[in-house]
Short mmCIF file of C-alpha atoms and ligand atoms in Angstrom, two decimals:
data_model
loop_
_atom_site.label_atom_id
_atom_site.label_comp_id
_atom_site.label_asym_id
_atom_site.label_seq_id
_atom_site.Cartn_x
_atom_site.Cartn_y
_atom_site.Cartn_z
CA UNK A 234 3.65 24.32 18.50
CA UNK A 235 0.78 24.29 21.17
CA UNK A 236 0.44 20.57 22.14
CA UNK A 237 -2.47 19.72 23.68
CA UNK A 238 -2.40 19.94 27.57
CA UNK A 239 -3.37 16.34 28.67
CA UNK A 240 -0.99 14.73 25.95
CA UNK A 241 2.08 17.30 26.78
CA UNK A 242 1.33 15.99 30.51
CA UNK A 243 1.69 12.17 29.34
CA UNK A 244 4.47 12.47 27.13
CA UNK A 245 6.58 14.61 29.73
CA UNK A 246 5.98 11.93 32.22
CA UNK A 247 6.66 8.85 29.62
CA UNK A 248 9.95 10.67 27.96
CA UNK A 249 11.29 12.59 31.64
CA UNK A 250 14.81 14.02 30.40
CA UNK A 251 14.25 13.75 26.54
CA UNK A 252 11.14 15.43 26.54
CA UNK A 253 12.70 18.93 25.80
CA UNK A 254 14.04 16.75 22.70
CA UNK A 255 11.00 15.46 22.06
CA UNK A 256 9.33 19.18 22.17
CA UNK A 257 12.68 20.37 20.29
CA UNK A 258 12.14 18.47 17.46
CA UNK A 259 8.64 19.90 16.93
CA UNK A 260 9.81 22.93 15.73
CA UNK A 261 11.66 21.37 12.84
CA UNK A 262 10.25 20.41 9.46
CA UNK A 263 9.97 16.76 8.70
CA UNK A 264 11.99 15.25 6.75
CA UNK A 265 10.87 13.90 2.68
CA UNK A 266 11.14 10.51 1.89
CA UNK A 267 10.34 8.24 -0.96
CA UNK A 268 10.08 4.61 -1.45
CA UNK A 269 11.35 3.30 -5.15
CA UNK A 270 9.21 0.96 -7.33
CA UNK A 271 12.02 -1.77 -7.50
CA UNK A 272 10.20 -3.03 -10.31
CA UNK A 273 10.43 0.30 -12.53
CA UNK A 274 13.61 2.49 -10.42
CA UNK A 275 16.87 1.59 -10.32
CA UNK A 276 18.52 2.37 -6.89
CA UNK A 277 18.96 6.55 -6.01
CA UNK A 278 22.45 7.56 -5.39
CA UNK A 279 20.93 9.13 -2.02
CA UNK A 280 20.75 8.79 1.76
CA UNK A 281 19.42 5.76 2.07
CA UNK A 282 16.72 4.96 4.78
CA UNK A 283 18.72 1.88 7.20
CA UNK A 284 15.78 0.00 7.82
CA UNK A 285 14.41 -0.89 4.17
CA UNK A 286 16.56 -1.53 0.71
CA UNK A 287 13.98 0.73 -0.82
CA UNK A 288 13.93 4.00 0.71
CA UNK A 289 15.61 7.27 0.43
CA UNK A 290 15.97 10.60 1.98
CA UNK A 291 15.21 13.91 -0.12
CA UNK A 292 17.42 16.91 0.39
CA UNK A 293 14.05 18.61 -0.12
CA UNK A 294 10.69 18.32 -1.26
CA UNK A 295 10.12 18.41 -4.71
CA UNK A 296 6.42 18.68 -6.59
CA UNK A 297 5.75 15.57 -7.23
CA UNK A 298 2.34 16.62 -9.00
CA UNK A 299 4.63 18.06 -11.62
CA UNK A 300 7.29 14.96 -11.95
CA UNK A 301 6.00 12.55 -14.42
CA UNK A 302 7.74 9.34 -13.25
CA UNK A 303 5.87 9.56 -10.07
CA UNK A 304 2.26 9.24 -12.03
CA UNK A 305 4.53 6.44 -13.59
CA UNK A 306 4.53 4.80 -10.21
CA UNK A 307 8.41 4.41 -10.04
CA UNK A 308 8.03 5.84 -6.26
CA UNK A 309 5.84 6.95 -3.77
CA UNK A 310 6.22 9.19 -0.97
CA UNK A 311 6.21 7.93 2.35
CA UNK A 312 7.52 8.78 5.71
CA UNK A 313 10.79 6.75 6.68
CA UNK A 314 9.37 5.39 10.01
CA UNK A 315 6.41 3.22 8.29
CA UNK A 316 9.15 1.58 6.44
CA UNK A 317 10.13 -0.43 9.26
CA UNK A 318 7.13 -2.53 8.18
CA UNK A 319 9.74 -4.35 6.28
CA UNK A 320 11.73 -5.52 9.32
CA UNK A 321 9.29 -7.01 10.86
CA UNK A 322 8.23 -9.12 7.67
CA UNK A 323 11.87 -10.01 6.44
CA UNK A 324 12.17 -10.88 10.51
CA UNK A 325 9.49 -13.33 11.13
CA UNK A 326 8.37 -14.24 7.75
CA UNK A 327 9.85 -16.75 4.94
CA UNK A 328 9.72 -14.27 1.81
CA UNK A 329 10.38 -17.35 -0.53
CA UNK A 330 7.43 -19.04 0.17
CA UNK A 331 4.29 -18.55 -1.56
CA UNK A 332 1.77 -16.16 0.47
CA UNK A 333 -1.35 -14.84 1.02
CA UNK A 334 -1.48 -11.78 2.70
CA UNK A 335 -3.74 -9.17 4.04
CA UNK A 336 -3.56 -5.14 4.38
CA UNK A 337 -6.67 -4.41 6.44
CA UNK A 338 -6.49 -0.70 6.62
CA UNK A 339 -4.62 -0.07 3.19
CA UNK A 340 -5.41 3.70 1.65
CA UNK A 341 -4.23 5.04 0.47
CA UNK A 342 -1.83 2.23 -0.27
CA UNK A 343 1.58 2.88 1.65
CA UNK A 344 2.15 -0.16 3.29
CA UNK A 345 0.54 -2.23 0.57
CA UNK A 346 2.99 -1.22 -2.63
CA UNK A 347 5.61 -1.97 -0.12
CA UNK A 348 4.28 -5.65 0.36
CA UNK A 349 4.32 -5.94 -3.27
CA UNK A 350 7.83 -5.33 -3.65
CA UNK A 351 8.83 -7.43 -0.85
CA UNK A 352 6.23 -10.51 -1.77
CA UNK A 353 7.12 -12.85 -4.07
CA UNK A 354 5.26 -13.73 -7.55
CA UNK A 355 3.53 -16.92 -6.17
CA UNK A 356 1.59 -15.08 -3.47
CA UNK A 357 -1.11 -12.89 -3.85
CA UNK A 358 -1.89 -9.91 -1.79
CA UNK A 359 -5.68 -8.94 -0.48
CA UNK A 360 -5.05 -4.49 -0.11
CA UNK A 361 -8.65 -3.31 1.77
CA UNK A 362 -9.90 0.05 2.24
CA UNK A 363 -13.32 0.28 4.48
CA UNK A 364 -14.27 3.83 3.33
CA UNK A 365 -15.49 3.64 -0.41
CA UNK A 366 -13.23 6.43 -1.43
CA UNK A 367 -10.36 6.04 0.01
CA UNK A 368 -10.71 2.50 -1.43
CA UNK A 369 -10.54 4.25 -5.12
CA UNK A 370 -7.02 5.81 -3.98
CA UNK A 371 -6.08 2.98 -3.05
CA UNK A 372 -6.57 0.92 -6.19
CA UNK A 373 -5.09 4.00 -8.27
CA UNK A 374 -1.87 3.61 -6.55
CA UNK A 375 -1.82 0.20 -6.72
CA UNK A 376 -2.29 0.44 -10.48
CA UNK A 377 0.45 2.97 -10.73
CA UNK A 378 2.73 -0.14 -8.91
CA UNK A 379 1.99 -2.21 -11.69
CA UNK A 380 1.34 -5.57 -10.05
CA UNK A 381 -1.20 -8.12 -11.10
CA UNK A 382 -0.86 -10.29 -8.07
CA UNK A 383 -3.31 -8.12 -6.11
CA UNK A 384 -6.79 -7.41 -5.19
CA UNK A 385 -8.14 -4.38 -3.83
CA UNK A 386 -11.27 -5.09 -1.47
CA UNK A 387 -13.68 -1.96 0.05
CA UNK A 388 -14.90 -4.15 3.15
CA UNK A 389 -15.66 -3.58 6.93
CA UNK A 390 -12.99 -5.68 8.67
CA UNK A 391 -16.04 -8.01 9.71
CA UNK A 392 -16.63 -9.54 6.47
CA UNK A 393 -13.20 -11.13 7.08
CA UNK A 394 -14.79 -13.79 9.25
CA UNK A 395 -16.01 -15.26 5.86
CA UNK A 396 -12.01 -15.97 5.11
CA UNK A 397 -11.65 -18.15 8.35
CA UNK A 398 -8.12 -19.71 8.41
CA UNK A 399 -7.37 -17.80 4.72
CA UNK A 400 -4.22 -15.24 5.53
CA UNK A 401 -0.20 -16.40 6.28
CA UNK A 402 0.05 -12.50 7.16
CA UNK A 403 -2.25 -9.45 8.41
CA UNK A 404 -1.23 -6.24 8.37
CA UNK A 405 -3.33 -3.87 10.36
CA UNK A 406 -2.12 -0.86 10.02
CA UNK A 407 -5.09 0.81 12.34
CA UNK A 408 -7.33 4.14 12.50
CA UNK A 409 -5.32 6.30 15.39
CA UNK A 410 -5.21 8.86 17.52
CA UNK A 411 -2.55 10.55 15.21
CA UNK A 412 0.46 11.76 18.19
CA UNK A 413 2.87 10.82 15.68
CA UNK A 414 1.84 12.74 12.83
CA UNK A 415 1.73 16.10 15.00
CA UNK A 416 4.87 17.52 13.33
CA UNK A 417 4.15 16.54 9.98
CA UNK A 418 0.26 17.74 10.52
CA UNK A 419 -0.23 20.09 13.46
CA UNK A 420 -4.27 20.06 12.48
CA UNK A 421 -3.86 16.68 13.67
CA UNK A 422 -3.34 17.87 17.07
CA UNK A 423 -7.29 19.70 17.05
CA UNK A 424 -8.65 16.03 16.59
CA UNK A 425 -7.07 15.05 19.75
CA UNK A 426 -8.49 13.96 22.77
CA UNK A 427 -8.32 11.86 25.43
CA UNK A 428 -11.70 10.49 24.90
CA UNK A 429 -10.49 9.86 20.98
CA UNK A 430 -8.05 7.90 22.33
CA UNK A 431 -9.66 5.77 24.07
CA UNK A 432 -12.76 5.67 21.11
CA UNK A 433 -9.38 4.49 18.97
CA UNK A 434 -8.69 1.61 21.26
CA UNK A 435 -11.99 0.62 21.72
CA UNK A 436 -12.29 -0.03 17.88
CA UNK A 437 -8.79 -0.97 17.18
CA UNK A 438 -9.72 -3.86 19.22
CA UNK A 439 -13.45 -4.64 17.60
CA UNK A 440 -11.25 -4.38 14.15
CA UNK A 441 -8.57 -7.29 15.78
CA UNK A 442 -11.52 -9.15 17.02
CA UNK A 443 -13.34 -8.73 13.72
CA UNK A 444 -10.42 -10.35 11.44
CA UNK A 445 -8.54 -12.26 13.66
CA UNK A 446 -9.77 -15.71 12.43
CA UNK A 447 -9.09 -15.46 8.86
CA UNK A 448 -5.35 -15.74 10.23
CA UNK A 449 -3.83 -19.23 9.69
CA UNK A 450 -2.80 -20.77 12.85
CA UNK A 451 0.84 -19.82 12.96
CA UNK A 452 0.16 -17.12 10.50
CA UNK A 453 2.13 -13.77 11.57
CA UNK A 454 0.15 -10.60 12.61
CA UNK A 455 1.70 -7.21 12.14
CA UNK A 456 -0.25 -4.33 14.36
CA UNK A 457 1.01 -0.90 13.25
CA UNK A 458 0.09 2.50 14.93
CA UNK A 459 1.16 6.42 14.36
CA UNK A 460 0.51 7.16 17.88
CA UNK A 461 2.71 6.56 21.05
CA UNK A 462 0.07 5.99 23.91
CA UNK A 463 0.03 2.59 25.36
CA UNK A 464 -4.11 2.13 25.40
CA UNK A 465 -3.81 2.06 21.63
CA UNK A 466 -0.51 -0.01 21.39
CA UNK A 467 0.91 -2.42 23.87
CA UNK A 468 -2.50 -2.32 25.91
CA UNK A 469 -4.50 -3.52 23.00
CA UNK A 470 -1.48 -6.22 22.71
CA UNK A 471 -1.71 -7.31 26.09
CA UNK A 472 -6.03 -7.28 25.58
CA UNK A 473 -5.12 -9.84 22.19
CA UNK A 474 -2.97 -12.15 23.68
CA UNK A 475 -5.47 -12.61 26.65
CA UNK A 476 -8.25 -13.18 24.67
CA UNK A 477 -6.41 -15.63 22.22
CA UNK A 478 -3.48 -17.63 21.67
CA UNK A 479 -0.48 -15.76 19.92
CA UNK A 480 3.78 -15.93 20.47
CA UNK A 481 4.51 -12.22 19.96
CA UNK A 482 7.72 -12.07 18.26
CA UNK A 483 10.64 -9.95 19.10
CA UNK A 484 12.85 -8.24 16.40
CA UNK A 485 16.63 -6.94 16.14
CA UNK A 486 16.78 -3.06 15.72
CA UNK A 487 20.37 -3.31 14.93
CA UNK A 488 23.44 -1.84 15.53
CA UNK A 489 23.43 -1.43 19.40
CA UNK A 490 20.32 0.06 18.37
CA UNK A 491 21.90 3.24 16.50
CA UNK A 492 18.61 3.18 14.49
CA UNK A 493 16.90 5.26 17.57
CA UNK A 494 14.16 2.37 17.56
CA UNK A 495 12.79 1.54 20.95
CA UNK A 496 12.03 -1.38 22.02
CA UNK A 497 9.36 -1.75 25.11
CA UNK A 498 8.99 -5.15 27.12
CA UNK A 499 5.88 -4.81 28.48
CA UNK A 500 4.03 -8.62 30.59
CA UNK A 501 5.59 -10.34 28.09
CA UNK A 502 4.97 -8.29 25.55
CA UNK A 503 7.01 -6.61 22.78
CA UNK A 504 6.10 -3.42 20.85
CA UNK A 505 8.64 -0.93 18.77
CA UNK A 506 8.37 2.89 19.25
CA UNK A 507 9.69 5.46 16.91
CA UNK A 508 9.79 9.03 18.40
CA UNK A 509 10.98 12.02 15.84
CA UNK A 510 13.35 12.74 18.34
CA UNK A 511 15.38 9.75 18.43
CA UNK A 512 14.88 8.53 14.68
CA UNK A 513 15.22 10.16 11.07
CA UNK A 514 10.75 9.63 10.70
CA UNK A 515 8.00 10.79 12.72
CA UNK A 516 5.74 8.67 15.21
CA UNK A 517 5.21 5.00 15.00
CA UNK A 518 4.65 1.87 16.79
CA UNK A 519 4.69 -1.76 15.54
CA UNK A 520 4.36 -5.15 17.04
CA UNK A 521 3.93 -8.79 15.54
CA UNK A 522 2.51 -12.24 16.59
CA UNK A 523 2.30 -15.35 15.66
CA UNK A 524 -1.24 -16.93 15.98
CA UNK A 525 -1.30 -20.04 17.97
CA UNK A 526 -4.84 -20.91 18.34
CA UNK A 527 -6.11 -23.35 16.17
CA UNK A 528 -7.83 -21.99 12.72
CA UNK A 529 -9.13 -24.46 10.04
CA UNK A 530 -9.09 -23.17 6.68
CA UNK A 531 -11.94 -22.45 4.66
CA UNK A 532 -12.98 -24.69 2.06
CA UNK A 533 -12.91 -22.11 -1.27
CA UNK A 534 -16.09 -23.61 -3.04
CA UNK A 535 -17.80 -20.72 -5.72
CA UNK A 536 -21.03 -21.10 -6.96
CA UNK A 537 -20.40 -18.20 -10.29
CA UNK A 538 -17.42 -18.32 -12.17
CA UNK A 539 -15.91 -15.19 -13.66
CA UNK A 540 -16.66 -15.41 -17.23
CA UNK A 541 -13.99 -16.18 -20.08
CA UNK A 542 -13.20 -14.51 -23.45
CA UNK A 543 -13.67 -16.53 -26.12
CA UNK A 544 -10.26 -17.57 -27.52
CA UNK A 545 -9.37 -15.91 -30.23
CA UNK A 546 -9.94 -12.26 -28.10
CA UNK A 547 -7.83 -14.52 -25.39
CA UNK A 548 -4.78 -15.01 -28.02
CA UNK A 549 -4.56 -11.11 -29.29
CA UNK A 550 -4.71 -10.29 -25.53
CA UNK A 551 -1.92 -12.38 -24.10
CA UNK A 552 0.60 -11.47 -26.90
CA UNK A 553 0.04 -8.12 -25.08
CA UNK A 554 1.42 -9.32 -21.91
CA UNK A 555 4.18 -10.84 -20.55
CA UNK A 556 3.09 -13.98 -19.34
CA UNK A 557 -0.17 -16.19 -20.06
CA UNK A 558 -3.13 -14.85 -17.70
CA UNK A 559 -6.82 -16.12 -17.39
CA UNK A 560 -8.57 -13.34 -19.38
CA UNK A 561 -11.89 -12.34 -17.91
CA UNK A 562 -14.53 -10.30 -19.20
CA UNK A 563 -16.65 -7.74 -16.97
CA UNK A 564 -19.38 -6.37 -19.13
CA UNK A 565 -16.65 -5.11 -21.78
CA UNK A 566 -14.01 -4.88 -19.85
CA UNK A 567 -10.80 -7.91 -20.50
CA UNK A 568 -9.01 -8.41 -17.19
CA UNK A 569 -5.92 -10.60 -16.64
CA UNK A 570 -5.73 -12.55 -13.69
CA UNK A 571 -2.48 -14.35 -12.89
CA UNK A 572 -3.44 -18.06 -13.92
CA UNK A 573 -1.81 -19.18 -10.39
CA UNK A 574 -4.53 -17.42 -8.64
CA UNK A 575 -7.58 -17.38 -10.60
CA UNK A 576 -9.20 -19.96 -7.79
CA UNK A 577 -8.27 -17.84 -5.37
CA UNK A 578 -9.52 -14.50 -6.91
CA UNK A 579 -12.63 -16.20 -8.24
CA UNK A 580 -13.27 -17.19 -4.78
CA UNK A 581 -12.73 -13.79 -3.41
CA UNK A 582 -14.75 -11.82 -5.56
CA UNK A 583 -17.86 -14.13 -4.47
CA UNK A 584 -17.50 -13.13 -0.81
CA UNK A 585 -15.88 -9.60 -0.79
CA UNK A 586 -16.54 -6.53 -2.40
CA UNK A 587 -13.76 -6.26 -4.83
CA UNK A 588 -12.89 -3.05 -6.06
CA UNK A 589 -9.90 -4.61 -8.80
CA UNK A 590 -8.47 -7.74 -9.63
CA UNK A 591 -5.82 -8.61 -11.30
CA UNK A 592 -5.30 -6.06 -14.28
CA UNK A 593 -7.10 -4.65 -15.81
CA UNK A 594 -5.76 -4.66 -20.42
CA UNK A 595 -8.76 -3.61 -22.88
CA UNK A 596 -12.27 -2.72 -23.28
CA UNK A 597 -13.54 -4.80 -26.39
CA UNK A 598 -15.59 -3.01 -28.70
CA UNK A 599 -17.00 -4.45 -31.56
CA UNK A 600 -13.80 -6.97 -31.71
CA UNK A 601 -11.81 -3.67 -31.01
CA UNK A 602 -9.49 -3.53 -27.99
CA UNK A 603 -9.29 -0.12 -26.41
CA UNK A 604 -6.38 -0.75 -23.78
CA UNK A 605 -6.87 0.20 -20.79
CA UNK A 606 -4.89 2.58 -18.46
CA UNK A 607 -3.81 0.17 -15.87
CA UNK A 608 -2.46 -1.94 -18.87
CA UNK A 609 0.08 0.97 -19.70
CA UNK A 610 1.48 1.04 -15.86
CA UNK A 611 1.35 -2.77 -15.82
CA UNK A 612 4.57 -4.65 -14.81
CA UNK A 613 3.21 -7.45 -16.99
CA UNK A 614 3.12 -4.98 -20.08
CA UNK A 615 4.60 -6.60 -23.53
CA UNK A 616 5.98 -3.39 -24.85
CA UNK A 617 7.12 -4.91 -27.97
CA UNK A 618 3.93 -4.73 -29.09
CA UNK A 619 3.28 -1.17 -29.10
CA UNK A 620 3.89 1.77 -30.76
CA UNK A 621 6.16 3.91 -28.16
CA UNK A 622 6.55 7.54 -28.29
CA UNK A 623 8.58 9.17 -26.04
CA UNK A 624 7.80 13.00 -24.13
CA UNK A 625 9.62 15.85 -23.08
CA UNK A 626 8.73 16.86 -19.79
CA UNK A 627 6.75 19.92 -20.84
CA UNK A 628 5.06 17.36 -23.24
CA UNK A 629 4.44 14.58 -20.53
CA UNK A 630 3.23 17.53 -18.16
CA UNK A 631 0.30 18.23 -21.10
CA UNK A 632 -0.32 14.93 -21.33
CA UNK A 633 -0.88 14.47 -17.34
CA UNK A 634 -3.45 17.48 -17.70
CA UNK A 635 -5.06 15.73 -20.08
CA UNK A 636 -4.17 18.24 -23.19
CA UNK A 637 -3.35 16.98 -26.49
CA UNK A 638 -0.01 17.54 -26.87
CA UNK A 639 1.33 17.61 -30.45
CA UNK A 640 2.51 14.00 -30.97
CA UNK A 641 3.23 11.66 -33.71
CA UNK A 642 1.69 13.73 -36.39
CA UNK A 643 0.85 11.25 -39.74
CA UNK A 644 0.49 8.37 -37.56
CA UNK A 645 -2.74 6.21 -37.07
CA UNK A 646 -3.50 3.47 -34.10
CA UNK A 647 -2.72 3.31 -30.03
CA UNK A 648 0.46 4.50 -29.06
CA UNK A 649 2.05 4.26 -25.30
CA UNK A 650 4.06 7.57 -24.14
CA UNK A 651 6.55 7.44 -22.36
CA UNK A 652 8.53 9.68 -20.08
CA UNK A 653 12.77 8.81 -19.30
CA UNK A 654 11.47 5.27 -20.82
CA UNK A 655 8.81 4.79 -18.08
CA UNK A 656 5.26 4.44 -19.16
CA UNK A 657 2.67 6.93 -18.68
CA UNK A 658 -0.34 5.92 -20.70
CA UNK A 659 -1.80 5.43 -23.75
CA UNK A 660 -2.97 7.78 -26.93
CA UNK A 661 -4.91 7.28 -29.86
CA UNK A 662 -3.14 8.91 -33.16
CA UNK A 663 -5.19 9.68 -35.34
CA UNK A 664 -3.22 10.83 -37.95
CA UNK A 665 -3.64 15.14 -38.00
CA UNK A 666 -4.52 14.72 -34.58
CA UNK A 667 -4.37 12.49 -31.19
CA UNK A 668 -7.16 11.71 -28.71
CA UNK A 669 -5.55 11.57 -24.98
CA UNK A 670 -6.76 8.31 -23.18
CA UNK A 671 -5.47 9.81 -19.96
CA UNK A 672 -8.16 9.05 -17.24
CA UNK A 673 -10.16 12.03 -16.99
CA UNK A 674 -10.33 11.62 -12.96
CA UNK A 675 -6.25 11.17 -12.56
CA UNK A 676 -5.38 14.30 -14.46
CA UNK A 677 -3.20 16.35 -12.83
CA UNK A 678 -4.73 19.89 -11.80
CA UNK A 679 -0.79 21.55 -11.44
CA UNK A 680 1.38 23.59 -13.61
CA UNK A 681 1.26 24.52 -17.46
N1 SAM B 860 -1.92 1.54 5.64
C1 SAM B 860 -2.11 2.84 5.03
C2 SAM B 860 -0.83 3.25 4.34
O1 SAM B 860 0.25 2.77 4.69
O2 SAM B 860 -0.91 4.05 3.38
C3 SAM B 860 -2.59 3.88 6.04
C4 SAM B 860 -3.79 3.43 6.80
S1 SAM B 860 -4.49 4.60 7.89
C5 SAM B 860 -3.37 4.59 9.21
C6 SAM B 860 -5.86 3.73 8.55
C7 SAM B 860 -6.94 3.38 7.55
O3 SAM B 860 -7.99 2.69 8.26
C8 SAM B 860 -7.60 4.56 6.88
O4 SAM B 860 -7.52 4.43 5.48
C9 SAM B 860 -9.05 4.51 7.35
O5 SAM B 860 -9.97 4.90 6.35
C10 SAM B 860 -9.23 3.06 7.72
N2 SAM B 860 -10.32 2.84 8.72
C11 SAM B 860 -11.05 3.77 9.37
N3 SAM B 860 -11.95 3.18 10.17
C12 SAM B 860 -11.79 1.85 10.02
C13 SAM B 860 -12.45 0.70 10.57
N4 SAM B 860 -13.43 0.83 11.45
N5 SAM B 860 -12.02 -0.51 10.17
C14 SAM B 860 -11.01 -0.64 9.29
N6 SAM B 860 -10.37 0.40 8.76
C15 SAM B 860 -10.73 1.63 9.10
#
């Protein structure tokens, strides 16, 4: 591996003695990790990842394209360093409380399916993607994680400064120069620059500036990186904490710090570096605040209200869930909003550009529902009231490629398939034959 010249220069100077490590461990394949969907997964009998209850280490990477549970959302794939993002949350945040929370820079959705297994059921979690596509990845995983206290957003971190005073947590988990992903994606390395780097600061700090006020005063920041230069990290720290009032918060990295995390005191300053030399992950670098200013709340007042089913619709819909939602309807489309934060979301859809909200169970035609896809992956899902058919693999496989797999033959009405008991979507039997309600833009392109 051919790093590029001015970084190698850097990094030899930063690391001295444990950069032949550091260059070492270049040469060695990353390492697979997953992250389990508490809700759906029991615990792995694996090697577990120390800094998170949730993560595991693969003895080697599998096809997940091919391995129905994970288009069931029971896991997703993630790099063991990012994980840490639960430290600094159980750390500086009370988890019992209820919370709303921010992921600025969300696709395609790592960070925020994490939040949603650590957050409670009383708070409500704002996932936002800036680039329009990315921001439709984004919602499909989140739909695969099955929670309905969520909305996904596709706005420029500017149109935060609507929300003044509205967040108890950001997460910005920022646009980067990309040094720690070199080992996992060498291509990575042809993007670098020195000028990118310092482009990268320059707008990691317009996207601080940008949604810094729709933090509550004593509201906790988290400021994540995959890069190890200190322009991009503890520099644009130092540059927030000048500009504003914040207490940046220290956290424990444990066990005489045998998790290889390292910690860097900088003016005051604390920031946490991963290097793939010293930990089981590849490059990261995270640091939290507290805001101190002063930040009065916005007053949520809506002009439109999301329009309501009429009741009857509303009383075949809830018996389909699990608890009683607020049942909107968007052209013909019924979605459940948690009833705890139908203010909120209301609210939110008037001044952001919401991509989903809450979940989303039917399409109503002609007094028929037509569940929807998102219902089937749903944690809130009443499967007692379906029809359940369960797959082989070869079977579920078909199904994923949107085929029409030979199923429930004499049968009539929707059914939900399942794979090892985990949902995968929904089918219409039709008696001599099935039609596959698989979305046509999630099938899987693998195998068969
Ligand atoms: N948090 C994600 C996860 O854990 O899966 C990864 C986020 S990635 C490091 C950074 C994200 O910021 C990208 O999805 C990128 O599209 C987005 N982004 C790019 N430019 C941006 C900008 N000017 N403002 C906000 N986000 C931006």
């Amino acid at each position: 591996m051919q790093f590029p010249e001015a970084f190698q220069k850097r990094m030899q100077a930063t690391l001295a003695e444990e950069w032949p490590a550091f260059e070492a461990i270049h040469q060695q394949p990353s390492f697979t990790s997953i992250r389990l969907n508490p809700a759906k997964q029991k615990p792995y009998d694996l090697t577990k990842i120390a800094w998170t209850d949730f993560g595991y280490f693969l003895p080697e990477r599998p096809s997940f394209t091919l391995d129905p549970t994970f288009h069931a959302g029971t896991y997703y794939v993630q790099e063991a360093s990012s994980m840490f993002l639960e430290q600094a949350l159980k750390q500086t945040v009370d988890l019992t409380k209820p919370l709303r929370v921010l992921d600025l820079c969300a696709a395609p959705g790592g960070k925020s399916t994490h939040l949603l297994s650590l957050l409670n059921q009383e708070s409500l979690l704002v996932s936002n993607e800036v680039i329009r596509s990315r921001a439709s990845i984004l919602s499909e995983n989140i739909q695969k994680w099955g929670n309905a206290n969520v909305v996904v957003t596709n706005n420029d971190p500017k149109d935060f400064q609507r929300l003044n005073g509205f967040f108890d947590v950001m997460v910005v988990d920022a646009p980067c120069s990309g040094e720690g992903l070199f080992r996992k994606d060498p291509k990575a390395m042809e993007e670098w620059s020195e000028d990118n780097v310092a482009l990268c600061a320059q707008r990691q700090q317009r996207i601080l500036a940008d949604v810094w006020p729709a933090l509550k005063q004593d509201g906790i920041l988290i400021y994540c990186t995959c890069t190890y230069n200190a322009k991009e990290n503890e520099e644009n720290i130092g540059w927030l904490i000048h500009n504003s009032k914040f207490k940046i918060q220290s956290l424990r990295v444990e066990h005489n710090n045998d998790w290889g995390v390292e910690e860097i005191i900088k003016n005051g300053i604390y920031g946490y570096r991963f290097f793939p030399h010293k930990v089981k992950g590849e490059g990261f670098f995270i640091s939290v605040l507290r805001k101190k200013d002063e930040a009065e709340e916005v007053t949520m007042r809506t002009k439109t209200q999301l329009p309501l089913v009429s009741k009857k619709i509303a009383e075949r819909v809830n018996d389909w869930l699990l608890h009683t939602h607020q049942l909107i309807l968007l052209d013909d489309l019924i979605v459940a909003l948690p009833e705890q934060f139908s203010t909120e979301i209301n609210w939110l859809a008037n001044n952001l550009n919401v991509v989903t909200k809450g979940t989303a169970v039917a399409m109503l035609k002609h007094e028929k529902l037509i569940p929807e896809h998102a219902m089937a992956l749903s944690l809130e899902l009443n499967r007692n009231q379906f029809t359940e058919i369960e797959l082989s693999l070869d079977q579920a496989l078909a199904y994923l490629r949107k085929e029409t797999p030979l199923i429930g033959e004499g049968q009539k009405g929707f059914a939900l398939v399942t794979y090892k008991n985990h949902p995968l979507g929904w089918v219409n039997l039709l008696g001599n034959r099935i039609n596959n309600l698989y979305p046509a833009n999630w099938r899987v392109r693998m195998g068969g």
